mmCIF file of C-alpha atoms in Angstrom:
data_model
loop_
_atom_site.group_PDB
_atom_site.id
_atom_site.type_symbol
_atom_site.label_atom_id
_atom_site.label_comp_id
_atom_site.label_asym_id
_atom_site.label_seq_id
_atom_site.Cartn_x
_atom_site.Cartn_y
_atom_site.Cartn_z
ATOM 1 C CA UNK S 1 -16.507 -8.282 -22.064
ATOM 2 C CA UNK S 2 -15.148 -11.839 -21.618
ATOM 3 C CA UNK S 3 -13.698 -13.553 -18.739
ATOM 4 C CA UNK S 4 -11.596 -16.520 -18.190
ATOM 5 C CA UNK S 5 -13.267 -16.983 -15.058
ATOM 6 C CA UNK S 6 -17.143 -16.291 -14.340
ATOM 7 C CA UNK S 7 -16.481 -16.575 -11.190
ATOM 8 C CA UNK S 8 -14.991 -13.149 -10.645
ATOM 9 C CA UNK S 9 -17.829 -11.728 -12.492
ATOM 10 C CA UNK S 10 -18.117 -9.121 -9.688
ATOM 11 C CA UNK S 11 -16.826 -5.685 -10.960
ATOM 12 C CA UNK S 12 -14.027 -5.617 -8.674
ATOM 13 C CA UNK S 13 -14.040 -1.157 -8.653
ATOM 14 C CA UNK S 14 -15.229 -0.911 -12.587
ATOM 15 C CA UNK S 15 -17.941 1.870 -12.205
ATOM 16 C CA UNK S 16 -21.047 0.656 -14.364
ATOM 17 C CA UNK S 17 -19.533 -2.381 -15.318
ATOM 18 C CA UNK S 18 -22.552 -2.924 -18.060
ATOM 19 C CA UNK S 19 -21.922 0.040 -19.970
ATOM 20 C CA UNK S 20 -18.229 -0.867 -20.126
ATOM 21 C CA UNK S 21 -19.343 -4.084 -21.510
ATOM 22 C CA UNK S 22 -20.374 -2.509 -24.831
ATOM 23 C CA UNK S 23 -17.119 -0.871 -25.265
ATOM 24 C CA UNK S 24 -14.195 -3.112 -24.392
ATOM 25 C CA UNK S 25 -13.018 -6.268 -23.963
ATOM 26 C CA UNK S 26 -11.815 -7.794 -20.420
ATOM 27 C CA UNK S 27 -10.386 -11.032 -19.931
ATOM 28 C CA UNK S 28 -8.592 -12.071 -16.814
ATOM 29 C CA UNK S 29 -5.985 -15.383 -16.249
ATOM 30 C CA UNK S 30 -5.057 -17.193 -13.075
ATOM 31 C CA UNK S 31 -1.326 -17.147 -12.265
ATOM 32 C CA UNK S 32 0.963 -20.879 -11.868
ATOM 33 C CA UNK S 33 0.816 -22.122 -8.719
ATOM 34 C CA UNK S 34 3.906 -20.677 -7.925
ATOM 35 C CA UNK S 35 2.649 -16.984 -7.854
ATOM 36 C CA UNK S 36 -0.314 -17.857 -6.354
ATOM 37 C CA UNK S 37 0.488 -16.705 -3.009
ATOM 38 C CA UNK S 38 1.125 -12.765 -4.492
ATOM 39 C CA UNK S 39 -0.616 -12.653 -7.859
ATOM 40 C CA UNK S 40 -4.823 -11.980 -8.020
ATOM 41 C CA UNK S 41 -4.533 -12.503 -11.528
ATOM 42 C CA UNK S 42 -3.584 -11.091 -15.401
ATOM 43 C CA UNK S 43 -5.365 -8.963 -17.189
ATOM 44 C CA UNK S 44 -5.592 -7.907 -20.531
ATOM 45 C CA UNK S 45 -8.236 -5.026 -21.974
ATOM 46 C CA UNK S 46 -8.579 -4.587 -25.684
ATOM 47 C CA UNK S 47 -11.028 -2.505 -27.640
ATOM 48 C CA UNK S 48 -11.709 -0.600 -31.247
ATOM 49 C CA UNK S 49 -13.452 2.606 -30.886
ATOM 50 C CA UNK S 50 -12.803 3.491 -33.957
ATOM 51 C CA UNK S 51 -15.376 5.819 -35.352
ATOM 52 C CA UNK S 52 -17.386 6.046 -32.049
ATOM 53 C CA UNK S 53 -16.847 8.515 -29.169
ATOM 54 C CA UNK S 54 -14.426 7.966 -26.289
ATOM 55 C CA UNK S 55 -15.521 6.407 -23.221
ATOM 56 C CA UNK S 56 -14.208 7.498 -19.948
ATOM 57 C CA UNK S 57 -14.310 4.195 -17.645
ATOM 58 C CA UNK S 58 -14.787 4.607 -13.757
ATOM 59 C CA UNK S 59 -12.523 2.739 -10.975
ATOM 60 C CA UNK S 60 -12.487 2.824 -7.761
ATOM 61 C CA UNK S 61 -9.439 1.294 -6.908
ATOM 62 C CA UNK S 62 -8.819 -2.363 -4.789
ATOM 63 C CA UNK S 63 -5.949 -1.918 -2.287
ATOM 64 C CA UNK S 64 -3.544 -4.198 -4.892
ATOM 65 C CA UNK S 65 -0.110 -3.057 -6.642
ATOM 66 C CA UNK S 66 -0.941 -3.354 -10.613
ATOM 67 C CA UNK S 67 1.559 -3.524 -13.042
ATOM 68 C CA UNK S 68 -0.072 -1.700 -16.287
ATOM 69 C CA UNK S 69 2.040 -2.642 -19.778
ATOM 70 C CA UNK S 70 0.670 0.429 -21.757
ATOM 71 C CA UNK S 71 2.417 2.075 -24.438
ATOM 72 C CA UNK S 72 4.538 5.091 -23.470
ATOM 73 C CA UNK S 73 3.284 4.319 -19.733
ATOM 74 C CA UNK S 74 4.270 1.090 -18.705
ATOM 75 C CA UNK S 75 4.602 1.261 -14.586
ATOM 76 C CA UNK S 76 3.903 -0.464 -11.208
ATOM 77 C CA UNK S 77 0.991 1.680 -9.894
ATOM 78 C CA UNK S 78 0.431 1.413 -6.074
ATOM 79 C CA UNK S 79 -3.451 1.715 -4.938
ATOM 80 C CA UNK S 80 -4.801 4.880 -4.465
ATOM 81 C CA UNK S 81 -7.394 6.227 -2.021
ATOM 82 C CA UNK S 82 -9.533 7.459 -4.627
ATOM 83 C CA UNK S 83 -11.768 7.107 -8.163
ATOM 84 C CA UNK S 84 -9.620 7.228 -11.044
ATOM 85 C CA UNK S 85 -10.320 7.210 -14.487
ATOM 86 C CA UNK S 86 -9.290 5.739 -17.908
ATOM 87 C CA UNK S 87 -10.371 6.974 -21.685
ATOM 88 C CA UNK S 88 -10.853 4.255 -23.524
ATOM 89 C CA UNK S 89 -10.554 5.558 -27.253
ATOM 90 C CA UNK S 90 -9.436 5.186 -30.945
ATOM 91 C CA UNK S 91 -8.174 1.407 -30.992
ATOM 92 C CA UNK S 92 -5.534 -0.612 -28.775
ATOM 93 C CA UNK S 93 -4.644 -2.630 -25.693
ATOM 94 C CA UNK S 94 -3.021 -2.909 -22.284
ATOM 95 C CA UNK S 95 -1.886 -5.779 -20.452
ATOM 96 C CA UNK S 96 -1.927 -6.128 -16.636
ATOM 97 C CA UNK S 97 -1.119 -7.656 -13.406
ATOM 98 C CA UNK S 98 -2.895 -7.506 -10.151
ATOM 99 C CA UNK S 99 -0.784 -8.786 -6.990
ATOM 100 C CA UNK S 100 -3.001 -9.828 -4.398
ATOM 101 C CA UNK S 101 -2.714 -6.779 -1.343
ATOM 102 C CA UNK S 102 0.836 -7.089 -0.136
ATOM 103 C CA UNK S 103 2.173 -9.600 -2.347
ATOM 104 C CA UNK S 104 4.096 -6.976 -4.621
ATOM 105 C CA UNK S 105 6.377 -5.976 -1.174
ATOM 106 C CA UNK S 106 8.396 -9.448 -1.431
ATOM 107 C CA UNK S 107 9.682 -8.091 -4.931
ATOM 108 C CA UNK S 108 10.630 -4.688 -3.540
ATOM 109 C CA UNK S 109 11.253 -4.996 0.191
ATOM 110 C CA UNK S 110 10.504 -1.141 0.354
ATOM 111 C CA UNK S 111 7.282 0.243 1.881
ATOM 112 C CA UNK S 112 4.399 -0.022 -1.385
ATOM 113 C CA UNK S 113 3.392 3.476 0.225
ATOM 114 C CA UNK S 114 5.954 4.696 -1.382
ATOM 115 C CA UNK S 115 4.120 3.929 -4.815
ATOM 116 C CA UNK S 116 1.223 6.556 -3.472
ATOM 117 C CA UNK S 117 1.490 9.109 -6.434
ATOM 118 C CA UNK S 118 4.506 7.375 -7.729
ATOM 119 C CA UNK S 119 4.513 5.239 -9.815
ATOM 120 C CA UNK S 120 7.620 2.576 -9.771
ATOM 121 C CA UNK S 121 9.588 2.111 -12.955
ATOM 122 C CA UNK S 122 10.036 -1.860 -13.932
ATOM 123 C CA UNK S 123 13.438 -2.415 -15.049
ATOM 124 C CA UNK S 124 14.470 -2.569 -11.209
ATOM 125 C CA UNK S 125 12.102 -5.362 -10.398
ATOM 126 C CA UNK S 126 11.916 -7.277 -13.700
ATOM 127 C CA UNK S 127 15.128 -6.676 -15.318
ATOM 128 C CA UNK S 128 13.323 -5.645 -18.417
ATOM 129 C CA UNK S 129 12.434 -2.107 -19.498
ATOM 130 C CA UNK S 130 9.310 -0.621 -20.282
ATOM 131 C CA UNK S 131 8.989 -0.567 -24.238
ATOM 132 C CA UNK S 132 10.859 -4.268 -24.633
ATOM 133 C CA UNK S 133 7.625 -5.231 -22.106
ATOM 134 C CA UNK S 134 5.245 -3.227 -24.749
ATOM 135 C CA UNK S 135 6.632 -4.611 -27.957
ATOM 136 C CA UNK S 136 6.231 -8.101 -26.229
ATOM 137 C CA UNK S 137 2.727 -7.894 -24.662
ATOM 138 C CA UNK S 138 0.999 -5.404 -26.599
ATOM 139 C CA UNK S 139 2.352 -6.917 -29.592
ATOM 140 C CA UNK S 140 0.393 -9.443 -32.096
ATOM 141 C CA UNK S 141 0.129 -13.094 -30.783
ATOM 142 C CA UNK S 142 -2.551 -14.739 -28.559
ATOM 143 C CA UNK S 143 -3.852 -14.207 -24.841
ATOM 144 C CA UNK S 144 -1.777 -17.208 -23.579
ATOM 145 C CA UNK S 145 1.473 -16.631 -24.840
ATOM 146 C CA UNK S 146 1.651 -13.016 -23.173
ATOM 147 C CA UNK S 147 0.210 -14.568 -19.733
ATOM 148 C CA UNK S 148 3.055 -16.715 -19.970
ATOM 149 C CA UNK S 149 5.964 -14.618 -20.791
ATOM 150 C CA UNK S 150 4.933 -12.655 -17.934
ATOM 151 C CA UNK S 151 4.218 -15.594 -15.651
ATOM 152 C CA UNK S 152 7.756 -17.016 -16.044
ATOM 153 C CA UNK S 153 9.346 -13.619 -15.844
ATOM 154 C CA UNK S 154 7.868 -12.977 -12.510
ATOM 155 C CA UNK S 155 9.062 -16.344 -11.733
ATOM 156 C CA UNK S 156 12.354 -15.900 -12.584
ATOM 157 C CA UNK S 157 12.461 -12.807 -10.124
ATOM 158 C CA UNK S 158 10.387 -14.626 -7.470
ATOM 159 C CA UNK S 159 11.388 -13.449 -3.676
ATOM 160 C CA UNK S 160 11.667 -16.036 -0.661
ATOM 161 C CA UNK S 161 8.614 -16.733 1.344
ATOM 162 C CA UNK S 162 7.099 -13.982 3.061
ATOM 163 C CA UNK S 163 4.652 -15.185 5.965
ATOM 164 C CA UNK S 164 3.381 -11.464 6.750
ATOM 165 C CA UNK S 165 2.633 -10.874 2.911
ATOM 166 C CA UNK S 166 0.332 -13.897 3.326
ATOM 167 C CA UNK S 167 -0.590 -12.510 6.651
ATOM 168 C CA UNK S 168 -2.017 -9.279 5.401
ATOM 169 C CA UNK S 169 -3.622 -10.403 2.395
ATOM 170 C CA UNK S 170 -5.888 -12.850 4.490
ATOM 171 C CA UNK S 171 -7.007 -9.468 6.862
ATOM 172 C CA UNK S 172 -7.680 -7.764 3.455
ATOM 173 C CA UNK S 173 -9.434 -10.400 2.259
ATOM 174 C CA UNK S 174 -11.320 -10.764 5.289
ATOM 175 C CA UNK S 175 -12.551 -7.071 5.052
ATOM 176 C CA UNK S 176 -13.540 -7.000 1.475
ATOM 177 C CA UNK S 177 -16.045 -10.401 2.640
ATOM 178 C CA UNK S 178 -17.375 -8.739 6.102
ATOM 179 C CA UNK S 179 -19.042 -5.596 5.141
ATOM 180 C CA UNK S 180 -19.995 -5.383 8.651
ATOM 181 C CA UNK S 181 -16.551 -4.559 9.764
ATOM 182 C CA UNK S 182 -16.436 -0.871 9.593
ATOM 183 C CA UNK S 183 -13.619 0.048 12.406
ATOM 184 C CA UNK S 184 -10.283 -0.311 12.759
ATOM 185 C CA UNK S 185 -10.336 -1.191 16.436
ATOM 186 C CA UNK S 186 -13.063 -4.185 15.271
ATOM 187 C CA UNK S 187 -10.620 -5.433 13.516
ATOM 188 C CA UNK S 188 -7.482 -5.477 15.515
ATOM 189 C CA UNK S 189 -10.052 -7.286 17.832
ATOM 190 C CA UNK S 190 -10.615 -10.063 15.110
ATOM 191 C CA UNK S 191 -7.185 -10.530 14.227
ATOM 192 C CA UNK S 192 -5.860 -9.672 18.024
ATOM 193 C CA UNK S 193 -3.189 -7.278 16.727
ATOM 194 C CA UNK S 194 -2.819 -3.986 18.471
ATOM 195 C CA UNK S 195 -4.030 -1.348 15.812
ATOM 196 C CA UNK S 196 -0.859 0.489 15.466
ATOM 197 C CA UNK S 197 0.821 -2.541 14.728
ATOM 198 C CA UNK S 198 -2.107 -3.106 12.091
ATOM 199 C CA UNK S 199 -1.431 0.082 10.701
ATOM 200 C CA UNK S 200 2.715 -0.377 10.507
ATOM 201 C CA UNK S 201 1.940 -3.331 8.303
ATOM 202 C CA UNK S 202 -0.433 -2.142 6.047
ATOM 203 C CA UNK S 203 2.031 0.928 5.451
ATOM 204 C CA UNK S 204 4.291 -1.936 4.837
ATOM 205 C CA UNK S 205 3.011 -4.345 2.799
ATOM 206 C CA UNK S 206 -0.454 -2.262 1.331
ATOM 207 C CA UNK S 207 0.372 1.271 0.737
ATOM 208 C CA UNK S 208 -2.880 2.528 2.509
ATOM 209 C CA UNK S 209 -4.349 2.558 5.835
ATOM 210 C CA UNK S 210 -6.385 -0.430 6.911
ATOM 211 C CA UNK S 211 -9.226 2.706 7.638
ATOM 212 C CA UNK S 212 -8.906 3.750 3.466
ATOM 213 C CA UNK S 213 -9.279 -0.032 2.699
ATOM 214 C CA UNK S 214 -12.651 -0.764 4.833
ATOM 215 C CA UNK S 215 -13.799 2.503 3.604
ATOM 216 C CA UNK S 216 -12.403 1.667 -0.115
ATOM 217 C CA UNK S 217 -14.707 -1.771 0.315
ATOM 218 C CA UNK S 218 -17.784 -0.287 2.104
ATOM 219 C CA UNK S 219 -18.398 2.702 -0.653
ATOM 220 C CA UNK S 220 -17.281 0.117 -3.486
ATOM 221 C CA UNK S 221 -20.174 -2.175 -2.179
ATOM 222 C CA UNK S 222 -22.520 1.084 -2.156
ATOM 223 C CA UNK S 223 -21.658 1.937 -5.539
ATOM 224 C CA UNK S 224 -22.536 -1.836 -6.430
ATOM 225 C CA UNK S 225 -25.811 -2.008 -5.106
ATOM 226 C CA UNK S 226 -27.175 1.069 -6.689
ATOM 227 C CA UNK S 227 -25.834 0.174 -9.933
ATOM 228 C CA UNK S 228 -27.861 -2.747 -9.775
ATOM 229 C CA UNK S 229 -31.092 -1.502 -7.985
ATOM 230 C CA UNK S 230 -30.584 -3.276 -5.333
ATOM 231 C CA UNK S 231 -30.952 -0.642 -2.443
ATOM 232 C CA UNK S 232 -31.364 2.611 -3.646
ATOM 233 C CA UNK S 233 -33.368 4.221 -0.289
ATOM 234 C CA UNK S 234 -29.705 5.952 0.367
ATOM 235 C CA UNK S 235 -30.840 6.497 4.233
ATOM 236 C CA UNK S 236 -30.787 3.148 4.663
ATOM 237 C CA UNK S 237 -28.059 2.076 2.673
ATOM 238 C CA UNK S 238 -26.002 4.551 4.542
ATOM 239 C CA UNK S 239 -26.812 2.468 7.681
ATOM 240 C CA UNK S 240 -26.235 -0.894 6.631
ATOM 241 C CA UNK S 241 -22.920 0.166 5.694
ATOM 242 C CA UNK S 242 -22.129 1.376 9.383
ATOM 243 C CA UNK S 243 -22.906 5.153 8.641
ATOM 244 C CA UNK S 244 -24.985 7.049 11.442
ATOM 245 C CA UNK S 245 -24.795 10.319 10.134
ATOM 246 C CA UNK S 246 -26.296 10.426 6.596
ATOM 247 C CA UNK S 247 -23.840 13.920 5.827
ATOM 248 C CA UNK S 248 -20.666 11.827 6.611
ATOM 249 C CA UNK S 249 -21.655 8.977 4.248
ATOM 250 C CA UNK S 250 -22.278 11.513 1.278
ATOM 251 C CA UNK S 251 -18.805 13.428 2.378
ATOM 252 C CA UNK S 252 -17.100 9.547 2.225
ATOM 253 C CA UNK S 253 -19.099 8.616 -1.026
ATOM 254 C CA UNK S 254 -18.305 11.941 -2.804
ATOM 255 C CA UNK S 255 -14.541 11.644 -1.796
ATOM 256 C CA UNK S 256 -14.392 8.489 -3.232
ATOM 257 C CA UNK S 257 -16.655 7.996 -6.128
ATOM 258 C CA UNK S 258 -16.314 11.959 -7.044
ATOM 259 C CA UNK S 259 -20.315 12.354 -7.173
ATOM 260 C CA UNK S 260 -22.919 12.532 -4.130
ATOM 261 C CA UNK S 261 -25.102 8.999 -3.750
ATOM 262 C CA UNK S 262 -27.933 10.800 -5.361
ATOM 263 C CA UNK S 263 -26.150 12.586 -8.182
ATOM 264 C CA UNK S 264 -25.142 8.398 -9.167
ATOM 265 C CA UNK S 265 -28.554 6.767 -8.556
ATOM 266 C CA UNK S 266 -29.562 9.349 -10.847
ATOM 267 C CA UNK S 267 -26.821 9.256 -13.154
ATOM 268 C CA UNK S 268 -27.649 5.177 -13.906
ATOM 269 C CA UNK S 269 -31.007 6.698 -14.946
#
């Protein structure tokens, strides 16, 4: 797996990010300046299977909007409160981009929890329709050409200033780096917004419920650390994350992640 930036070498939801290592290839691009402000970044994934067995890669999902250029399934896809999964097979490649959390409501000005289950179409937002985006990005040609056709078309259909959009992704972004902050009501405190109005933006501009995206984080984090050995004495993992009833942090895990914290640690092997 290559990256254009090592610095984001953290899986960011990929489920045994090693193992998916051996099978694909994942390189991720900073937007312009311009989209800055609502885009995380491109991605494009590439990989030949050809002659080897499927491989059925894990996510648990960030609270972002992706657009996902595949063929025959080119959509926006809102974020989901649970794991979701992806067979990588045969041989091909799909291009993406990841808005930072509530940057893709500027395009639509409609609630992105209206994207739960549904996935938008893209001719409405981008003025271009799902296989002229294929034949362009999934085409031949190089990494940099695709990142900027689709940098300049989401230019071209870039919406005013939004100072909430900015607004929410700096609370997202401060969950995902406090681990520690495990309640809702902590965090209206921190950002000294009542916690329904919390909740009416995150509706808004996320698609989930500020709750889903601290527990999204937290069990993402768990996942992490076993993977990589770091703390795999699950009674007190399940503290440090906040949990003080062991049961409720195997019910959270196995909602999310789809297997108890034991059935994974043993799983890596």
């Amino acid at each position: 797996m290559k990256h254009a930036d090592h610095a984001i070498r953290p899986s960011m939801g990929l489920l045994n990010l090693d193992e998916g290592d051996k099978r694909y290839c994942l390189t991720r691009y900073a937007p312009s300046e311009a989209l800055s402000s609502l885009v995380k970044h491109f991605w494009i994934v590439s990989w030949d299977l050809t002659g080897h067995d499927p491989y059925p890669q894990h996510v648990v999902p960030n609270p972002c909007v992706n657009l996902v250029v595949e063929r025959g399934n080119t959509f926006f896809f809102g974020p989901s409160g649970q794991k979701f999964s992806y067979l990588v097979r045969g041989k091909g490649s799909v291009f993406g981009v990841k808005f930072k959390p509530g940057g893709f409501y500027p395009f639509i000005r409609t609630p992105v929890s209206t994207l739960y289950g549904t996935p938008l179409d893209v001719s409405g937002v981008l003025g271009v329709d799902a296989p002229q985006l294929e034949e362009r990005l999934l085409g031949d040609g190089c990494d940099a050409d695709k990142v900027s056709y689709m940098d300049q078309l989401l230019c071209k259909h870039l919406p005013p200033p939004d100072d909430q959009a900015i607004l929410v992704s700096q609370i997202v972004l401060y969950i995902e780096q406090h681990r520690d902050m495990l309640r809702v009501d902590d965090l209206s405190t921190s950002w000294n917004m009542h916690k329904r109005k919390l909740q009416r933006l995150f509706n808004q501009y996320v698609g989930i419920s500020p709750k889903m995206v601290i527990k999204l984080y937290r069990l993402q984090n768990a996942a992490e650390l076993m993977e990589q050995g770091v703390d795999c004495d699950l009674v007190k993992l399940s503290q440090d994350l906040g949990y003080h009833d062991q049961s409720h942090f195997i019910k959270d895990f196995k909602s999310i992640i789809g297997s108890t914290p034991e059935e994974y640690v043993h799983s890596r092997g």
